[in-house]
Amino acid sequence: MTTVDEVLRYLNELDYPATRDEIVQEAEREGAPAAVLRALRGMPPVEYRNKDEVARSAKTDIAEETPAEKGAKARDKKHQRVAEYLRDTT
């Protein structure tokens, strides 16, 4: 998969609003690699008003959690629910 930045790199000359097909055509004209084109083709076939809408809709990688974010989630006990039958009651 690809990142949002890689997808948007090939859409600098595009005029909005634009349909998904127009966005894919622009990326092809700009020489986008296959992974970027795949991410753009995976978007819903609607009209996009700006790059932000494209960024939210493109099928891109989700950023991984940083170690600090993982640690914060591990310390947050209110979201760590365990089924009653799995609880240690001793």
Short mmCIF file of N, CA, C and O in Angstrom, two decimals:
data_model
loop_
_atom_site.label_atom_id
_atom_site.label_comp_id
_atom_site.label_asym_id
_atom_site.label_seq_id
_atom_site.Cartn_x
_atom_site.Cartn_y
_atom_site.Cartn_z
N MET A 1 0.84 -1.18 0.00
CA MET A 1 0.00 0.00 0.00
C MET A 1 0.88 1.24 0.00
O MET A 1 2.08 1.17 0.12
N THR A 2 0.26 2.35 -0.09
CA THR A 2 0.95 3.62 -0.21
C THR A 2 0.48 4.58 0.86
O THR A 2 -0.49 4.32 1.56
N THR A 3 1.15 5.72 0.98
CA THR A 3 0.78 6.71 1.98
C THR A 3 -0.03 7.84 1.35
O THR A 3 -0.04 7.99 0.12
N VAL A 4 -0.66 8.64 2.18
CA VAL A 4 -1.44 9.78 1.70
C VAL A 4 -0.54 10.77 0.96
O VAL A 4 -0.91 11.29 -0.10
N ASP A 5 0.65 11.02 1.50
CA ASP A 5 1.57 11.96 0.85
C ASP A 5 1.94 11.51 -0.55
O ASP A 5 2.04 12.32 -1.47
N GLU A 6 2.18 10.21 -0.73
CA GLU A 6 2.51 9.69 -2.05
C GLU A 6 1.34 9.87 -3.02
O GLU A 6 1.55 10.19 -4.18
N VAL A 7 0.13 9.67 -2.53
CA VAL A 7 -1.05 9.83 -3.38
C VAL A 7 -1.20 11.29 -3.81
O VAL A 7 -1.38 11.60 -4.99
N LEU A 8 -1.11 12.20 -2.86
CA LEU A 8 -1.35 13.61 -3.16
C LEU A 8 -0.24 14.23 -4.01
O LEU A 8 -0.47 15.23 -4.67
N ARG A 9 0.94 13.64 -4.00
CA ARG A 9 2.07 14.16 -4.78
C ARG A 9 1.74 14.23 -6.27
O ARG A 9 2.24 15.10 -6.99
N TYR A 10 0.87 13.36 -6.74
CA TYR A 10 0.56 13.29 -8.17
C TYR A 10 -0.71 14.06 -8.55
O TYR A 10 -1.17 13.96 -9.68
N LEU A 11 -1.24 14.83 -7.63
CA LEU A 11 -2.49 15.55 -7.90
C LEU A 11 -2.33 17.07 -7.79
O LEU A 11 -3.32 17.78 -7.60
N ASN A 12 -1.13 17.58 -7.93
CA ASN A 12 -0.88 19.01 -7.76
C ASN A 12 -1.53 19.88 -8.82
O ASN A 12 -1.90 21.02 -8.55
N GLU A 13 -1.67 19.38 -10.03
CA GLU A 13 -2.22 20.19 -11.13
C GLU A 13 -3.71 19.98 -11.36
O GLU A 13 -4.29 20.58 -12.25
N LEU A 14 -4.34 19.17 -10.53
CA LEU A 14 -5.74 18.82 -10.72
C LEU A 14 -6.65 19.95 -10.26
O LEU A 14 -6.45 20.56 -9.21
N ASP A 15 -7.67 20.25 -11.09
CA ASP A 15 -8.68 21.24 -10.73
C ASP A 15 -9.86 20.53 -10.07
O ASP A 15 -10.35 19.51 -10.57
N TYR A 16 -10.31 21.05 -8.94
CA TYR A 16 -11.44 20.48 -8.21
C TYR A 16 -12.66 21.35 -8.43
O TYR A 16 -12.53 22.54 -8.64
N PRO A 17 -13.86 20.82 -8.36
CA PRO A 17 -14.22 19.44 -8.06
C PRO A 17 -13.83 18.51 -9.21
O PRO A 17 -13.79 18.91 -10.37
N ALA A 18 -13.57 17.25 -8.84
CA ALA A 18 -13.17 16.23 -9.81
C ALA A 18 -13.76 14.89 -9.41
O ALA A 18 -13.90 14.60 -8.23
N THR A 19 -14.07 14.09 -10.41
CA THR A 19 -14.59 12.75 -10.15
C THR A 19 -13.41 11.81 -9.89
O THR A 19 -12.26 12.15 -10.16
N ARG A 20 -13.73 10.62 -9.40
CA ARG A 20 -12.68 9.63 -9.16
C ARG A 20 -11.93 9.33 -10.44
O ARG A 20 -10.70 9.25 -10.46
N ASP A 21 -12.65 9.18 -11.56
CA ASP A 21 -11.99 8.85 -12.82
C ASP A 21 -11.06 9.97 -13.27
O ASP A 21 -9.97 9.71 -13.80
N GLU A 22 -11.46 11.22 -13.08
CA GLU A 22 -10.59 12.35 -13.44
C GLU A 22 -9.34 12.37 -12.55
O GLU A 22 -8.24 12.68 -13.03
N ILE A 23 -9.50 12.01 -11.30
CA ILE A 23 -8.36 11.98 -10.37
C ILE A 23 -7.38 10.89 -10.78
O ILE A 23 -6.17 11.11 -10.82
N VAL A 24 -7.90 9.72 -11.14
CA VAL A 24 -7.04 8.62 -11.58
C VAL A 24 -6.33 9.00 -12.88
O VAL A 24 -5.12 8.76 -13.02
N GLN A 25 -7.04 9.62 -13.81
CA GLN A 25 -6.42 10.05 -15.07
C GLN A 25 -5.29 11.05 -14.83
O GLN A 25 -4.24 10.98 -15.47
N GLU A 26 -5.50 11.98 -13.92
CA GLU A 26 -4.46 12.97 -13.60
C GLU A 26 -3.23 12.28 -13.02
O GLU A 26 -2.10 12.60 -13.38
N ALA A 27 -3.44 11.35 -12.11
CA ALA A 27 -2.32 10.62 -11.52
C ALA A 27 -1.56 9.83 -12.58
O ALA A 27 -0.33 9.78 -12.57
N GLU A 28 -2.29 9.24 -13.51
CA GLU A 28 -1.64 8.50 -14.60
C GLU A 28 -0.79 9.44 -15.46
O GLU A 28 0.33 9.12 -15.83
N ARG A 29 -1.34 10.62 -15.78
CA ARG A 29 -0.61 11.62 -16.56
C ARG A 29 0.67 12.05 -15.87
O ARG A 29 1.68 12.33 -16.50
N GLU A 30 0.62 12.13 -14.54
CA GLU A 30 1.77 12.58 -13.76
C GLU A 30 2.77 11.46 -13.49
O GLU A 30 3.76 11.67 -12.82
N GLY A 31 2.47 10.24 -13.97
CA GLY A 31 3.41 9.14 -13.82
C GLY A 31 3.36 8.43 -12.48
O GLY A 31 4.37 7.93 -11.99
N ALA A 32 2.19 8.38 -11.88
CA ALA A 32 2.04 7.73 -10.57
C ALA A 32 2.30 6.23 -10.68
O ALA A 32 1.93 5.60 -11.67
N PRO A 33 2.94 5.65 -9.66
CA PRO A 33 3.17 4.20 -9.67
C PRO A 33 1.86 3.42 -9.48
O PRO A 33 0.83 3.98 -9.10
N ALA A 34 1.95 2.12 -9.71
CA ALA A 34 0.76 1.27 -9.64
C ALA A 34 0.09 1.30 -8.27
O ALA A 34 -1.14 1.27 -8.17
N ALA A 35 0.86 1.38 -7.20
CA ALA A 35 0.28 1.39 -5.85
C ALA A 35 -0.58 2.63 -5.63
O ALA A 35 -1.64 2.56 -5.00
N VAL A 36 -0.15 3.76 -6.15
CA VAL A 36 -0.93 5.00 -6.02
C VAL A 36 -2.21 4.90 -6.84
O VAL A 36 -3.29 5.26 -6.36
N LEU A 37 -2.10 4.40 -8.05
CA LEU A 37 -3.29 4.25 -8.89
C LEU A 37 -4.29 3.29 -8.26
O LEU A 37 -5.49 3.52 -8.29
N ARG A 38 -3.80 2.22 -7.66
CA ARG A 38 -4.67 1.26 -6.97
C ARG A 38 -5.40 1.94 -5.80
O ARG A 38 -6.60 1.71 -5.59
N ALA A 39 -4.69 2.77 -5.06
CA ALA A 39 -5.30 3.48 -3.93
C ALA A 39 -6.39 4.43 -4.40
O ALA A 39 -7.44 4.56 -3.77
N LEU A 40 -6.15 5.10 -5.53
CA LEU A 40 -7.14 6.04 -6.06
C LEU A 40 -8.34 5.32 -6.67
O LEU A 40 -9.48 5.76 -6.52
N ARG A 41 -8.09 4.21 -7.33
CA ARG A 41 -9.21 3.45 -7.92
C ARG A 41 -10.10 2.82 -6.84
O ARG A 41 -11.25 2.50 -7.11
N GLY A 42 -9.58 2.66 -5.64
CA GLY A 42 -10.36 2.10 -4.55
C GLY A 42 -11.29 3.09 -3.88
O GLY A 42 -12.06 2.72 -3.00
N MET A 43 -11.26 4.35 -4.31
CA MET A 43 -12.14 5.36 -3.72
C MET A 43 -13.56 5.22 -4.25
O MET A 43 -13.75 4.72 -5.36
N PRO A 44 -14.55 5.66 -3.49
CA PRO A 44 -15.93 5.65 -3.99
C PRO A 44 -16.06 6.55 -5.24
O PRO A 44 -15.39 7.58 -5.33
N PRO A 45 -16.91 6.18 -6.18
CA PRO A 45 -17.06 6.94 -7.42
C PRO A 45 -17.97 8.16 -7.26
O PRO A 45 -19.08 8.21 -7.78
N VAL A 46 -17.47 9.15 -6.54
CA VAL A 46 -18.22 10.39 -6.33
C VAL A 46 -17.35 11.57 -6.75
O VAL A 46 -16.20 11.41 -7.14
N GLU A 47 -17.89 12.76 -6.63
CA GLU A 47 -17.14 13.97 -6.96
C GLU A 47 -16.44 14.48 -5.70
O GLU A 47 -17.06 14.58 -4.64
N TYR A 48 -15.16 14.79 -5.82
CA TYR A 48 -14.34 15.26 -4.70
C TYR A 48 -14.10 16.75 -4.86
O TYR A 48 -13.73 17.22 -5.93
N ARG A 49 -14.31 17.49 -3.76
CA ARG A 49 -14.20 18.95 -3.81
C ARG A 49 -12.78 19.46 -3.62
O ARG A 49 -12.47 20.57 -4.02
N ASN A 50 -11.91 18.67 -2.96
CA ASN A 50 -10.54 19.13 -2.69
C ASN A 50 -9.64 17.95 -2.34
O ASN A 50 -10.09 16.82 -2.25
N LYS A 51 -8.36 18.26 -2.14
CA LYS A 51 -7.37 17.22 -1.82
C LYS A 51 -7.67 16.54 -0.49
O LYS A 51 -7.39 15.36 -0.32
N ASP A 52 -8.24 17.26 0.46
CA ASP A 52 -8.54 16.67 1.76
C ASP A 52 -9.54 15.53 1.63
O ASP A 52 -9.41 14.49 2.28
N GLU A 53 -10.54 15.72 0.79
CA GLU A 53 -11.52 14.65 0.58
C GLU A 53 -10.87 13.44 -0.10
O GLU A 53 -11.17 12.30 0.23
N VAL A 54 -9.96 13.71 -1.03
CA VAL A 54 -9.24 12.61 -1.68
C VAL A 54 -8.39 11.88 -0.66
O VAL A 54 -8.37 10.65 -0.60
N ALA A 55 -7.70 12.64 0.20
CA ALA A 55 -6.82 12.03 1.21
C ALA A 55 -7.61 11.14 2.16
O ALA A 55 -7.15 10.08 2.56
N ARG A 56 -8.82 11.56 2.53
CA ARG A 56 -9.64 10.76 3.44
C ARG A 56 -10.22 9.52 2.76
O ARG A 56 -10.47 8.51 3.41
N SER A 57 -10.41 9.58 1.45
CA SER A 57 -11.06 8.48 0.74
C SER A 57 -10.10 7.48 0.11
O SER A 57 -10.48 6.34 -0.12
N ALA A 58 -8.88 7.90 -0.19
CA ALA A 58 -7.93 7.00 -0.85
C ALA A 58 -7.59 5.83 0.06
O ALA A 58 -7.46 5.98 1.27
N LYS A 59 -7.44 4.68 -0.52
CA LYS A 59 -7.12 3.46 0.23
C LYS A 59 -5.63 3.42 0.52
O LYS A 59 -4.85 2.81 -0.21
N THR A 60 -5.21 4.09 1.58
CA THR A 60 -3.80 4.19 1.93
C THR A 60 -3.51 3.49 3.25
O THR A 60 -4.42 3.15 4.00
N ASP A 61 -2.21 3.33 3.54
CA ASP A 61 -1.80 2.74 4.81
C ASP A 61 -2.20 3.65 5.95
O ASP A 61 -2.13 4.87 5.84
N ILE A 62 -2.56 3.05 7.04
CA ILE A 62 -2.83 3.80 8.26
C ILE A 62 -1.50 3.91 9.01
O ILE A 62 -0.75 2.94 9.11
N ALA A 63 -1.23 5.08 9.52
CA ALA A 63 0.03 5.28 10.24
C ALA A 63 0.08 4.36 11.46
O ALA A 63 -0.91 4.18 12.16
N GLU A 64 1.25 3.78 11.68
CA GLU A 64 1.42 2.91 12.83
C GLU A 64 1.48 3.72 14.11
O GLU A 64 1.88 4.87 14.10
N GLU A 65 1.10 3.09 15.20
CA GLU A 65 1.17 3.75 16.49
C GLU A 65 2.62 3.90 16.92
O GLU A 65 3.44 3.01 16.70
N THR A 66 2.90 5.01 17.56
CA THR A 66 4.22 5.20 18.13
C THR A 66 4.30 4.42 19.44
O THR A 66 3.27 4.09 20.04
N PRO A 67 5.52 4.13 19.93
CA PRO A 67 5.63 3.45 21.22
C PRO A 67 4.93 4.20 22.35
O PRO A 67 4.35 3.59 23.24
N ALA A 68 4.96 5.53 22.31
CA ALA A 68 4.29 6.32 23.34
C ALA A 68 2.78 6.12 23.31
O ALA A 68 2.13 6.00 24.35
N GLU A 69 2.21 6.06 22.11
CA GLU A 69 0.76 5.84 21.98
C GLU A 69 0.38 4.43 22.46
O GLU A 69 -0.64 4.26 23.12
N LYS A 70 1.20 3.45 22.14
CA LYS A 70 0.94 2.09 22.60
C LYS A 70 0.99 2.01 24.12
O LYS A 70 0.17 1.36 24.76
N GLY A 71 1.97 2.70 24.73
CA GLY A 71 2.10 2.71 26.18
C GLY A 71 0.91 3.37 26.84
O GLY A 71 0.41 2.89 27.86
N ALA A 72 0.43 4.48 26.25
CA ALA A 72 -0.72 5.18 26.81
C ALA A 72 -1.96 4.29 26.77
O ALA A 72 -2.74 4.26 27.72
N LYS A 73 -2.14 3.55 25.69
CA LYS A 73 -3.29 2.64 25.61
C LYS A 73 -3.17 1.52 26.64
O LYS A 73 -4.16 1.10 27.23
N ALA A 74 -1.96 1.03 26.85
CA ALA A 74 -1.77 -0.05 27.83
C ALA A 74 -2.07 0.41 29.24
O ALA A 74 -2.54 -0.36 30.07
N ARG A 75 -1.80 1.68 29.54
CA ARG A 75 -2.06 2.21 30.88
C ARG A 75 -3.52 2.59 31.10
O ARG A 75 -3.96 2.75 32.22
N ASP A 76 -4.27 2.76 30.03
CA ASP A 76 -5.67 3.17 30.12
C ASP A 76 -6.53 1.95 30.45
O ASP A 76 -6.94 1.20 29.57
N LYS A 77 -6.83 1.75 31.71
CA LYS A 77 -7.53 0.54 32.16
C LYS A 77 -9.03 0.55 31.87
O LYS A 77 -9.66 -0.49 31.85
N LYS A 78 -9.62 1.71 31.63
CA LYS A 78 -11.08 1.73 31.45
C LYS A 78 -11.52 1.09 30.13
O LYS A 78 -12.66 0.70 30.00
N HIS A 79 -10.62 0.96 29.18
CA HIS A 79 -10.97 0.34 27.91
C HIS A 79 -10.48 -1.10 27.80
O HIS A 79 -10.62 -1.73 26.77
N GLN A 80 -9.92 -1.61 28.85
CA GLN A 80 -9.44 -2.99 28.84
C GLN A 80 -10.45 -3.88 29.54
O GLN A 80 -10.29 -4.27 30.67
N ARG A 81 -11.47 -4.20 28.84
CA ARG A 81 -12.55 -4.99 29.42
C ARG A 81 -12.28 -6.47 29.18
O ARG A 81 -11.85 -6.87 28.11
N VAL A 82 -12.57 -7.27 30.19
CA VAL A 82 -12.40 -8.70 30.12
C VAL A 82 -13.73 -9.35 30.45
O VAL A 82 -14.40 -8.97 31.40
N ALA A 83 -14.11 -10.33 29.64
CA ALA A 83 -15.35 -11.04 29.90
C ALA A 83 -15.34 -11.63 31.31
O ALA A 83 -14.30 -12.06 31.81
N GLU A 84 -16.49 -11.65 31.95
CA GLU A 84 -16.60 -12.10 33.34
C GLU A 84 -16.04 -13.51 33.53
O GLU A 84 -15.35 -13.78 34.50
N TYR A 85 -16.30 -14.41 32.62
CA TYR A 85 -15.84 -15.78 32.79
C TYR A 85 -14.32 -15.90 32.66
O TYR A 85 -13.75 -16.90 33.05
N LEU A 86 -13.66 -14.88 32.11
CA LEU A 86 -12.20 -14.90 32.00
C LEU A 86 -11.48 -14.21 33.16
O LEU A 86 -10.28 -14.28 33.27
N ARG A 87 -12.23 -13.55 34.03
CA ARG A 87 -11.63 -12.82 35.13
C ARG A 87 -11.11 -13.77 36.21
O ARG A 87 -11.72 -14.79 36.50
N ASP A 88 -10.00 -13.39 36.80
CA ASP A 88 -9.44 -14.15 37.91
C ASP A 88 -10.13 -13.66 39.18
O ASP A 88 -9.94 -12.52 39.59
N THR A 89 -10.93 -14.47 39.80
CA THR A 89 -11.70 -14.05 40.97
C THR A 89 -11.07 -14.51 42.28
O THR A 89 -11.68 -14.38 43.34
N THR A 90 -9.86 -15.04 42.25
CA THR A 90 -9.22 -15.50 43.48
C THR A 90 -8.53 -14.39 44.22
O THR A 90 -8.26 -13.35 43.80
#
